[in-house]
Amino acid sequence: MNILVTGGAGFIGSHVVRRLVNTYPNYHIFNLDALTYAGNLENLTDVESASNYTFIKGDITDVDFIDALFVEHKFDGVIHLAAESHVDRSITDPMAFVKTNVMGTVHLLNAFKSVWQDNYKGKRFYHVSTDEVYGSLGKTGLFTETTSYDPNSPYSASKASSDHFVRAYGETYGMPYVISNCSNNYGPNHFPEKLIPLFINNIIQNKPLPVYGDGNYTRDWLFVEDHARAIDLVFHDGNNGETYNIGGFNEWTNLNLVKLLCQQMDEKLGRPTGESEKLITYVKDRPGHDLRYAIDSTKINKELGWKPSVTFEEGLAKTIDWYLENEEWLSSVTSGAYQAYYKKQYQ
Ligand SMILES: NC(=O)c1ccc[n+]([C@@H]2O[C@H](COP(=O)([O-])OP(=O)(O)OC[C@H]3O[C@@H](n4cnc5c(N)ncnc54)[C@H](O)[C@@H]3O)[C@@H](O)[C@H]2O)c1
């Protein structure tokens, strides 16, 4: 099987690529990534010389390139993660999100359709999406697979749009697809513009911890390796035309999360209890900020037997340990040096 993973140099994609390369020696895993600021091949140094792995630098918005790539490799399966993924960036530059998340997805669908010409036996297009497409919850309730879409940010609107296109290609052209909508991920290799790695880095450096609004925004957090395991499972065992919600049943307000992070960091850095919490500062809220996300992952649990393998406390401790042990990775990312890795390794 030739499997294309898009966005495999990013945070979640790199965990998916590693898992597939190590678990399925009989598959060939092609990692297609444009290496935007969020793509980092240093995430994959442990598998880069595996015989069943190939990295391809390329952009999913480049139609001719994508068409030629599908003709050349006749991918049996696509696991599509490439995206612009940061909500704050979508507020300042929505078009970049339309281009990659919507148009890029449609180019991939077209290329998949054109190469298999309706002969889809044993083929599958897997679109990886987010719980943010469902909009915001009030104080109660959970997102299920039948919750109506109600996106509030340009990021979530672009992901919602791409989900609709995937489903529409399934309905219109009979293309075999699966979609999953997952809650917030955390773990190793997370780019330090997102809350948890940003705050770990700031705590190490004794810099302020900027919390939006009153800190009561609530998210459901999932350890990234549990997400990668769910993606593997849905790709292999999910039913065509189905959506699976993936989440941790693990809700935290931003403020409580930051406090837990500060406590764990104080212990690990040998600082007096309460020291890191002094770094918390409250900053002006983000426009269109969703109050609460929470996923009901009963379906994937009942149908595919998946559930998270670590508690939040365990996952957070593993994550902090990884960042403390990989300060070189962190400084390479924060200094921008990681962007030279592709040139050094591949050119
Ligand atoms: N991070 C989360 O908490 C989360 C939760 C649910 C779903 N998701 C979804 O999972 C996917 C991966 O998220 P992530 O957090 O790993 O993102 P990320 O930003 O870390 O990685 C995205 C990757 O896509 C690549 N990319 C971007 N534009 C591209 C293009 N035009 N062509 C080819 N490659 C391109 C980047 O170089 C990067 O390697 C996204 O689709 C996102 O919507 C993320």
XYZ file of C-alpha atoms and ligand atoms in Angstrom:
391
model
C 0.000 0.000 0.000
C 1.205 3.473 -0.861
C -0.117 5.863 1.782
C 0.082 9.624 1.446
C 0.166 11.608 4.686
C -0.148 15.351 4.107
C 1.227 17.754 6.703
C 3.408 14.996 8.174
C 6.119 17.419 9.296
C 3.662 19.251 11.553
C 2.725 18.518 15.134
C 0.076 15.785 14.806
C 1.236 14.646 11.354
C 4.710 13.764 12.622
C 3.222 11.469 15.293
C 0.993 9.846 12.662
C 3.922 9.332 10.262
C 6.126 7.820 12.993
C 3.368 5.458 14.063
C 2.608 4.278 10.515
C 6.272 3.887 9.482
C 7.032 1.841 12.619
C 3.819 -0.205 12.692
C 3.391 -1.103 9.010
C 6.698 -2.121 7.389
C 4.703 -3.402 4.384
C 3.256 0.055 3.654
C 5.199 2.837 2.017
C 4.508 6.123 3.782
C 4.897 9.277 1.705
C 4.988 12.437 3.782
C 3.983 15.454 1.684
C 4.594 18.775 3.388
C 5.195 22.329 2.171
C 7.337 23.046 5.248
C 5.573 26.247 6.172
C 6.671 27.836 9.476
C 4.739 24.981 11.198
C 6.501 22.133 9.398
C 9.655 20.816 11.017
C 11.548 17.792 9.709
C 13.503 17.663 12.961
C 10.278 16.102 14.328
C 11.029 12.984 12.278
C 14.781 12.411 12.479
C 14.178 8.972 14.067
C 12.354 7.607 11.003
C 13.865 9.631 8.158
C 16.112 6.798 6.965
C 13.490 4.024 7.206
C 13.167 2.107 3.927
C 9.354 2.472 3.920
C 9.419 6.269 4.288
C 9.781 9.065 1.743
C 9.573 12.793 2.369
C 8.295 14.983 -0.462
C 8.426 18.754 -0.216
C 5.380 20.171 -1.958
C 2.302 22.321 -1.667
C -1.234 20.921 -1.788
C -2.378 24.133 -3.490
C -0.124 23.427 -6.505
C -2.600 21.594 -8.776
C -0.171 20.368 -11.462
C 2.276 19.091 -8.884
C -0.444 17.268 -6.924
C -1.929 15.688 -10.061
C 1.495 14.459 -11.208
C 2.283 13.082 -7.748
C -0.905 10.998 -7.649
C -0.256 9.677 -11.174
C 3.283 8.709 -10.191
C 2.527 6.983 -6.872
C -1.129 5.895 -7.186
C -1.785 6.370 -3.472
C -4.128 3.717 -2.076
C -4.900 5.862 0.908
C -4.630 9.508 1.838
C -4.499 10.781 5.421
C -4.931 14.496 5.044
C -3.627 16.681 7.879
C -1.931 19.551 6.011
C -3.574 22.794 7.035
C -3.086 26.262 8.326
C -3.971 25.515 11.935
C -3.604 28.567 14.157
C -6.809 30.495 14.960
C -4.989 33.774 15.720
C -3.276 33.684 12.309
C -6.644 33.025 10.617
C -7.960 36.273 12.093
C -5.151 38.303 10.509
C -4.936 36.387 7.195
C -8.138 34.433 6.384
C -7.244 33.939 2.703
C -4.242 31.758 3.545
C -6.725 29.449 5.312
C -9.134 29.401 2.374
C -6.272 28.588 0.031
C -4.709 25.713 1.951
C -7.598 24.314 3.974
C -10.379 24.592 1.405
C -8.766 24.722 -2.037
C -5.863 22.443 -1.096
C -8.321 19.803 0.153
C -10.372 20.007 -3.049
C -7.210 19.606 -5.175
C -6.377 16.422 -3.263
C -9.928 15.108 -3.701
C -9.761 15.815 -7.435
C -6.400 14.107 -7.805
C -7.606 11.045 -5.842
C -10.775 10.895 -7.944
C -8.945 11.284 -11.208
C -6.315 8.629 -10.492
C -8.833 5.955 -9.364
C -11.551 6.830 -11.936
C -14.430 5.510 -9.785
C -12.613 2.224 -9.180
C -12.220 2.752 -5.451
C -12.000 -0.822 -4.128
C -9.629 -0.894 -1.145
C -9.013 2.871 -1.364
C -9.732 5.510 1.247
C -9.510 9.282 1.697
C -9.228 10.249 5.375
C -9.780 13.880 6.254
C -8.515 14.975 9.688
C -10.619 17.789 11.114
C -11.341 19.600 14.326
C -14.114 19.981 16.908
C -13.979 23.741 16.269
C -16.325 23.272 13.257
C -19.199 22.783 15.751
C -18.818 26.297 17.186
C -19.189 27.005 20.858
C -21.022 25.127 23.623
C -22.670 26.781 26.601
C -21.885 25.524 30.087
C -23.336 22.050 29.399
C -23.620 19.536 26.560
C -21.127 17.764 24.301
C -20.441 17.765 20.552
C -21.614 14.554 18.899
C -21.193 13.491 15.261
C -24.674 14.899 14.505
C -24.154 18.341 16.063
C -24.766 21.062 13.445
C -21.768 22.930 12.118
C -21.551 26.494 13.427
C -17.964 27.724 12.964
C -16.987 31.102 14.413
C -13.389 31.761 13.320
C -11.928 31.888 9.803
C -9.910 28.786 10.776
C -12.934 26.753 11.841
C -14.958 28.031 8.858
C -12.225 26.830 6.497
C -12.074 23.413 8.187
C -15.891 23.154 8.117
C -15.842 23.952 4.422
C -13.229 21.278 3.717
C -15.272 18.714 5.705
C -18.304 19.546 3.549
C -16.304 19.063 0.348
C -15.034 15.661 1.468
C -18.548 14.531 2.357
C -19.903 15.955 -0.917
C -17.300 14.020 -2.953
C -18.423 10.896 -1.128
C -22.084 11.534 -1.921
C -21.594 12.810 -5.468
C -18.802 10.606 -6.780
C -18.992 7.624 -4.448
C -15.520 8.351 -3.086
C -14.753 6.275 0.045
C -13.940 8.674 2.857
C -13.784 8.985 6.617
C -13.619 12.193 8.653
C -12.616 12.672 12.263
C -13.149 15.753 14.381
C -10.794 15.950 17.314
C -10.439 18.163 20.351
C -7.304 20.141 21.339
C -4.112 18.102 21.184
C -1.020 18.524 23.326
C 2.298 16.680 23.545
C 5.871 16.590 22.217
C 6.799 18.493 19.033
C 4.035 21.076 19.430
C 4.981 24.405 17.866
C 5.441 26.933 20.681
C 2.836 29.400 19.398
C 0.092 27.198 20.916
C -0.903 27.470 24.573
C 0.828 24.546 26.306
C 4.264 24.640 24.574
C 4.268 28.457 24.606
C 3.666 28.485 28.345
C 6.225 25.750 29.031
C 8.789 27.823 27.140
C 7.774 31.025 28.921
C 7.931 29.371 32.349
C 11.439 28.053 31.605
C 12.449 31.585 30.652
C 10.502 33.352 33.428
C 8.432 35.265 30.884
C 4.765 36.345 31.378
C 1.992 33.785 30.728
C -0.668 35.691 28.739
C -4.150 34.292 29.496
C -7.014 35.506 27.292
C -9.961 37.313 29.000
C -10.859 35.889 32.412
C -9.270 32.481 31.714
C -12.612 30.656 31.768
C -12.502 29.403 28.192
C -12.848 25.640 28.365
C -11.240 23.048 26.102
C -11.122 19.257 25.993
C -7.479 18.105 25.810
C -6.090 14.932 24.248
C -2.514 13.593 24.267
C -1.232 13.646 20.688
C -0.108 9.992 20.662
C -3.663 8.973 21.575
C -4.897 10.999 18.605
C -2.365 9.318 16.294
C -3.558 5.907 17.542
C -7.178 6.925 16.875
C -6.255 8.060 13.344
C -4.569 4.706 12.665
C -7.695 2.912 13.897
C -10.200 5.035 11.970
C -8.105 4.755 8.800
C -8.094 0.963 9.005
C -11.364 0.064 10.729
C -13.685 3.074 10.375
C -16.720 2.732 8.120
C -16.814 4.604 4.818
C -18.881 7.772 4.823
C -18.696 8.091 8.616
C -17.495 10.793 10.954
C -15.802 9.975 14.268
C -15.457 12.459 17.105
C -12.221 12.044 19.054
C -11.731 13.599 22.478
C -10.413 13.005 25.942
C -13.500 13.563 28.143
C -11.001 15.940 29.736
C -12.223 19.512 30.094
C -10.101 22.265 31.584
C -10.575 26.002 31.803
C -7.489 27.768 30.481
C -6.785 29.185 33.924
C -6.950 25.829 35.732
C -4.812 24.266 33.036
C -2.176 26.971 33.381
C -2.200 26.564 37.167
C -1.644 22.789 36.862
C 1.143 23.420 34.364
C 2.762 25.931 36.744
C 2.582 23.447 39.644
C 4.179 20.645 37.596
C 6.835 22.989 36.201
C 7.719 24.317 39.693
C 8.275 20.727 40.852
C 10.352 19.752 37.827
C 12.440 22.936 37.850
C 12.924 22.804 41.633
C 11.235 26.182 42.103
C 9.238 27.102 45.230
C 5.524 26.184 44.935
C 3.545 29.091 43.447
C 6.591 30.690 41.802
C 5.516 30.147 38.160
C 1.884 31.147 38.827
C 3.180 34.678 39.503
C 3.913 34.888 35.746
C 0.173 34.722 34.832
C -1.092 37.932 33.191
C -4.535 38.559 31.712
C -4.635 39.944 28.159
C -7.344 41.370 25.874
C -9.643 38.669 24.557
C -9.434 37.183 21.075
C -12.371 38.248 18.823
C -14.984 35.507 18.206
C -13.537 33.415 21.049
C -15.567 30.215 21.582
C -16.506 29.698 25.234
C -16.346 25.932 25.457
C -15.589 22.855 23.357
C -16.240 19.327 24.598
C -16.343 16.137 22.588
C -18.516 13.090 23.041
C -16.272 10.275 21.801
C -18.710 7.464 22.623
C -19.003 6.375 18.976
C -15.302 5.681 18.390
C -15.166 4.026 21.810
C -18.135 1.719 21.142
C -17.474 0.970 17.462
C -13.679 0.844 17.345
C -12.742 0.282 20.994
C -10.642 3.447 21.262
C -10.155 5.422 24.450
C -7.398 7.727 25.708
C -4.488 5.826 27.268
C -3.159 8.511 29.618
C -4.721 10.904 32.127
C -4.156 14.616 31.611
C -1.756 14.784 34.575
C 0.321 11.927 33.083
C 0.249 13.341 29.557
C 1.175 16.810 30.755
C 4.066 15.429 32.821
C 5.328 13.490 29.756
C 5.010 16.635 27.647
C 6.919 18.832 30.103
C 9.647 16.168 30.421
C 9.961 16.045 26.636
C 10.383 19.830 26.376
C 12.910 19.888 29.217
C 14.887 17.043 27.614
C 14.696 18.596 24.142
C 15.732 22.167 24.771
C 17.734 22.025 21.542
C 14.520 21.345 19.566
C 12.829 24.223 21.377
C 15.646 26.684 20.762
C 15.939 25.548 17.125
C 12.215 26.295 16.674
C 12.193 29.577 18.556
C 15.324 30.818 16.736
C 14.032 29.650 13.327
C 17.106 27.416 12.796
C 14.831 24.385 12.119
C 13.963 25.876 8.746
C 17.501 25.167 7.530
C 17.176 21.432 8.293
C 15.512 20.509 4.985
C 18.300 22.190 3.016
C 20.988 20.449 5.052
C 19.352 17.012 4.908
C 17.677 16.862 1.505
C 19.397 19.254 -0.893
N -3.574 20.772 16.902
C -4.799 20.431 17.295
O -5.107 20.527 18.483
C -5.801 19.875 16.308
C -7.001 19.358 16.801
C -7.910 18.797 15.901
C -7.621 18.759 14.553
N -6.449 19.299 14.097
C -6.183 19.220 12.652
O -5.086 18.320 12.497
C -4.287 18.740 11.385
C -2.851 18.918 11.833
O -2.803 19.900 12.872
P -1.421 20.317 13.553
O -1.745 20.920 14.852
O -0.475 19.193 13.465
O -0.967 21.466 12.553
P 0.486 22.059 12.269
O 0.254 23.496 11.941
O 1.441 21.702 13.357
O 0.965 21.271 10.961
C 0.436 21.521 9.689
C 1.416 20.975 8.669
O 0.858 21.209 7.368
C 1.869 21.722 6.535
N 1.237 22.562 5.505
C 0.599 23.740 5.692
N 0.172 24.239 4.520
C 0.520 23.319 3.566
C 0.329 23.239 2.165
N -0.279 24.220 1.497
N 0.790 22.148 1.500
C 1.434 21.139 2.181
N 1.650 21.178 3.508
C 1.197 22.246 4.202
C 2.779 22.529 7.450
O 4.080 22.700 6.886
C 2.780 21.674 8.707
O 3.808 20.703 8.669
C -4.922 20.013 10.845
O -5.720 19.671 9.748
C -5.774 20.517 11.995
O -6.890 21.232 11.524
C -5.534 19.856 14.942
